[in-house]
mmCIF file of C-alpha atoms in Angstrom:
data_model
loop_
_atom_site.group_PDB
_atom_site.id
_atom_site.type_symbol
_atom_site.label_atom_id
_atom_site.label_comp_id
_atom_site.label_asym_id
_atom_site.label_seq_id
_atom_site.Cartn_x
_atom_site.Cartn_y
_atom_site.Cartn_z
ATOM 1 C CA VAL O 1 5.263 12.898 2.997
ATOM 2 C CA SER O 2 8.947 13.353 2.178
ATOM 3 C CA THR O 3 11.557 16.024 2.609
ATOM 4 C CA GLN O 4 14.827 16.680 0.888
ATOM 5 C CA SER O 5 18.059 17.903 2.454
ATOM 6 C CA THR O 6 21.665 18.103 1.226
ATOM 7 C CA TRP O 7 24.161 15.897 2.969
ATOM 8 C CA GLY O 8 27.564 16.487 1.376
ATOM 9 C CA PRO O 9 27.422 16.147 -2.411
ATOM 10 C CA GLU O 10 24.293 14.030 -2.353
ATOM 11 C CA LYS O 11 20.591 14.859 -1.821
ATOM 12 C CA VAL O 12 19.059 12.900 0.983
ATOM 13 C CA VAL O 13 15.272 12.264 0.869
ATOM 14 C CA MET O 14 13.569 11.182 4.100
ATOM 15 C CA LEU O 15 10.088 10.024 4.822
ATOM 16 C CA LYS O 16 8.044 11.945 7.301
ATOM 17 C CA PRO O 17 6.318 9.073 9.154
ATOM 18 C CA LYS O 18 3.557 11.263 10.757
ATOM 19 C CA ALA O 19 2.695 12.831 7.427
ATOM 20 C CA LEU O 20 2.603 9.528 5.713
ATOM 21 C CA THR O 21 0.360 7.985 8.385
ATOM 22 C CA SER O 22 -1.851 11.042 8.188
ATOM 23 C CA VAL O 23 -2.325 10.575 4.412
ATOM 24 C CA LEU O 24 -3.184 6.877 4.946
ATOM 25 C CA GLN O 25 -5.654 7.760 7.684
ATOM 26 C CA GLN O 26 -7.682 9.838 5.311
ATOM 27 C CA ALA O 27 -8.862 6.662 3.543
ATOM 28 C CA VAL O 28 -10.065 4.993 6.730
ATOM 29 C CA THR O 29 -13.727 6.043 6.569
ATOM 30 C CA GLY O 30 -17.037 4.543 5.537
ATOM 31 C CA GLY O 31 -16.132 0.862 6.132
ATOM 32 C CA VAL O 32 -12.400 0.965 5.233
ATOM 33 C CA GLN O 33 -10.715 -0.517 8.254
ATOM 34 C CA THR O 34 -7.025 -0.809 7.385
ATOM 35 C CA VAL O 35 -4.490 0.841 5.048
ATOM 36 C CA LEU O 36 -1.030 -0.595 4.681
ATOM 37 C CA LEU O 37 2.061 0.503 2.818
ATOM 38 C CA PHE O 38 4.776 -2.151 2.731
ATOM 39 C CA LYS O 39 7.656 -3.674 0.775
ATOM 40 C CA ALA O 40 7.186 -6.704 -1.476
ATOM 41 C CA ASP O 41 8.665 -8.849 1.294
ATOM 42 C CA GLY O 42 5.871 -7.806 3.673
ATOM 43 C CA SER O 43 7.922 -5.323 5.741
ATOM 44 C CA LEU O 44 5.635 -2.533 6.914
ATOM 45 C CA MET O 45 6.607 1.048 5.980
ATOM 46 C CA SER O 46 3.433 2.708 7.362
ATOM 47 C CA TYR O 47 -0.018 1.587 8.323
ATOM 48 C CA VAL O 48 -3.291 2.530 9.872
ATOM 49 C CA ALA O 49 -4.880 -0.544 11.540
ATOM 50 C CA GLU O 50 -6.396 -1.857 14.719
ATOM 51 C CA SER O 51 -3.068 -3.222 15.871
ATOM 52 C CA GLU O 52 0.459 -3.611 14.653
ATOM 53 C CA ARG O 53 0.105 -7.426 14.837
ATOM 54 C CA ASN O 54 -2.932 -7.295 12.586
ATOM 55 C CA ALA O 55 -1.076 -5.045 10.121
ATOM 56 C CA GLN O 56 1.934 -7.452 10.112
ATOM 57 C CA ILE O 57 -0.276 -10.468 9.426
ATOM 58 C CA VAL O 58 -2.200 -8.819 6.616
ATOM 59 C CA SER O 59 0.983 -7.451 4.965
ATOM 60 C CA ALA O 60 2.705 -10.838 5.154
ATOM 61 C CA ILE O 61 -0.235 -12.627 3.530
ATOM 62 C CA THR O 62 -0.850 -9.919 1.011
ATOM 63 C CA SER O 63 2.821 -9.819 -0.097
ATOM 64 C CA ASN O 64 2.687 -13.562 -0.701
ATOM 65 C CA VAL O 65 -0.568 -13.290 -2.752
ATOM 66 C CA TRP O 66 1.002 -10.396 -4.757
ATOM 67 C CA SER O 67 4.161 -12.347 -5.520
ATOM 68 C CA ILE O 68 2.100 -15.316 -6.787
ATOM 69 C CA TYR O 69 0.035 -12.932 -8.856
ATOM 70 C CA GLU O 70 3.176 -11.281 -10.266
ATOM 71 C CA ALA O 71 4.702 -14.659 -11.105
ATOM 72 C CA HIS O 72 1.654 -15.829 -12.995
ATOM 73 C CA LYS O 73 0.098 -12.599 -14.403
ATOM 74 C CA ASP O 74 1.138 -13.442 -17.998
ATOM 75 C CA ALA O 75 -0.740 -16.741 -17.792
ATOM 76 C CA LEU O 76 -3.704 -14.984 -16.327
ATOM 77 C CA GLN O 77 -3.591 -12.327 -19.072
ATOM 78 C CA ALA O 78 -3.733 -9.726 -16.285
ATOM 79 C CA GLY O 79 -2.326 -6.853 -18.259
ATOM 80 C CA SER O 80 -0.081 -4.333 -16.516
ATOM 81 C CA GLY O 81 -0.310 -5.902 -13.096
ATOM 82 C CA LEU O 82 -1.131 -2.600 -11.382
ATOM 83 C CA SER O 83 -3.774 -3.869 -8.990
ATOM 84 C CA LEU O 84 -5.451 -6.833 -7.470
ATOM 85 C CA LEU O 85 -8.837 -7.112 -5.790
ATOM 86 C CA LEU O 86 -9.610 -9.889 -3.309
ATOM 87 C CA GLU O 87 -13.039 -10.542 -1.949
ATOM 88 C CA CYS O 88 -13.128 -12.674 1.221
ATOM 89 C CA GLU O 89 -15.873 -13.823 3.525
ATOM 90 C CA THR O 90 -15.306 -11.014 5.998
ATOM 91 C CA GLY O 91 -13.949 -8.195 3.840
ATOM 92 C CA ARG O 92 -12.327 -6.953 0.676
ATOM 93 C CA LEU O 93 -8.708 -6.076 -0.093
ATOM 94 C CA TYR O 94 -7.500 -3.829 -2.948
ATOM 95 C CA ILE O 95 -3.764 -4.109 -3.573
ATOM 96 C CA THR O 96 -1.784 -1.881 -5.876
ATOM 97 C CA LYS O 97 1.776 -0.769 -6.457
ATOM 98 C CA VAL O 98 3.017 2.664 -5.584
ATOM 99 C CA ALA O 99 6.582 3.697 -6.240
ATOM 100 C CA GLY O 100 8.027 0.188 -5.728
ATOM 101 C CA LEU O 101 5.919 -0.499 -2.600
ATOM 102 C CA LEU O 102 2.566 -2.253 -2.145
ATOM 103 C CA LEU O 103 -0.479 -0.410 -0.944
ATOM 104 C CA CYS O 104 -3.353 -2.434 0.545
ATOM 105 C CA VAL O 105 -6.672 -1.016 1.454
ATOM 106 C CA VAL O 106 -8.922 -3.362 3.522
ATOM 107 C CA SER O 107 -12.670 -2.837 4.014
ATOM 108 C CA ASN O 108 -15.633 -4.664 5.297
ATOM 109 C CA THR O 109 -18.040 -6.276 2.782
ATOM 110 C CA ASN O 110 -20.421 -3.271 2.839
ATOM 111 C CA VAL O 111 -17.980 -1.089 0.908
ATOM 112 C CA GLY O 112 -18.605 -1.119 -2.828
ATOM 113 C CA LEU O 113 -15.777 -2.379 -5.016
ATOM 114 C CA GLY O 114 -15.774 0.873 -6.936
ATOM 115 C CA MET O 115 -15.392 2.922 -3.744
ATOM 116 C CA LEU O 116 -12.613 0.732 -2.483
ATOM 117 C CA LYS O 117 -10.787 1.150 -5.851
ATOM 118 C CA LEU O 118 -11.325 4.906 -5.840
ATOM 119 C CA LYS O 119 -9.835 5.278 -2.307
ATOM 120 C CA ALA O 120 -6.799 3.096 -3.181
ATOM 121 C CA ASN O 121 -6.186 4.904 -6.448
ATOM 122 C CA ALA O 122 -6.516 8.316 -4.722
ATOM 123 C CA LEU O 123 -3.873 7.236 -2.215
ATOM 124 C CA ARG O 124 -1.638 5.888 -4.991
ATOM 125 C CA THR O 125 -1.877 9.183 -6.905
ATOM 126 C CA CYS O 126 -1.072 11.181 -3.777
ATOM 127 C CA LEU O 127 1.879 9.019 -2.747
ATOM 128 C CA GLU O 128 3.451 8.161 -6.100
ATOM 129 C CA GLU O 129 5.501 11.332 -6.619
ATOM 130 C CA PRO O 130 6.858 11.811 -3.055
ATOM 131 C CA LEU O 131 7.709 8.124 -2.608
ATOM 132 C CA SER O 132 9.380 7.960 -5.968
ATOM 133 C CA HIS O 133 12.212 10.055 -4.537
ATOM 134 C CA VAL O 134 12.873 7.678 -1.576
ATOM 135 C CA ALA O 135 15.260 4.812 -2.017
ATOM 136 C CA ILE O 136 13.476 1.610 -0.892
ATOM 137 C CA LYS O 137 15.807 -1.338 -0.140
#
């Protein structure tokens, strides 16, 4: 997902976009339709979705929901704030943090909540270490 090289006195870590997309693609099975990795402001880093437009819309809305959740999690007694599950009329979203980014896994309503959580957490575990070496601004 990332590679290191030396550029002068500093180490430079770069994302490998194809590898990152390939990792996200692995979760798009059995009713999972979209996987997004994006900054807190909604800027997409990588995604697997029907269209870029759809990915942009979902990431923008999800980042707003997450920011509201973060702002009020103490009042909600939400604990560590590691994840958020949204159930909508046409699908489900599982949102979690991974190395300073947000990961959103979107499925249809036929996917069990446990399976959705398992897929998102497997992605988070896989991506946490490589992404923690990348400076996200």
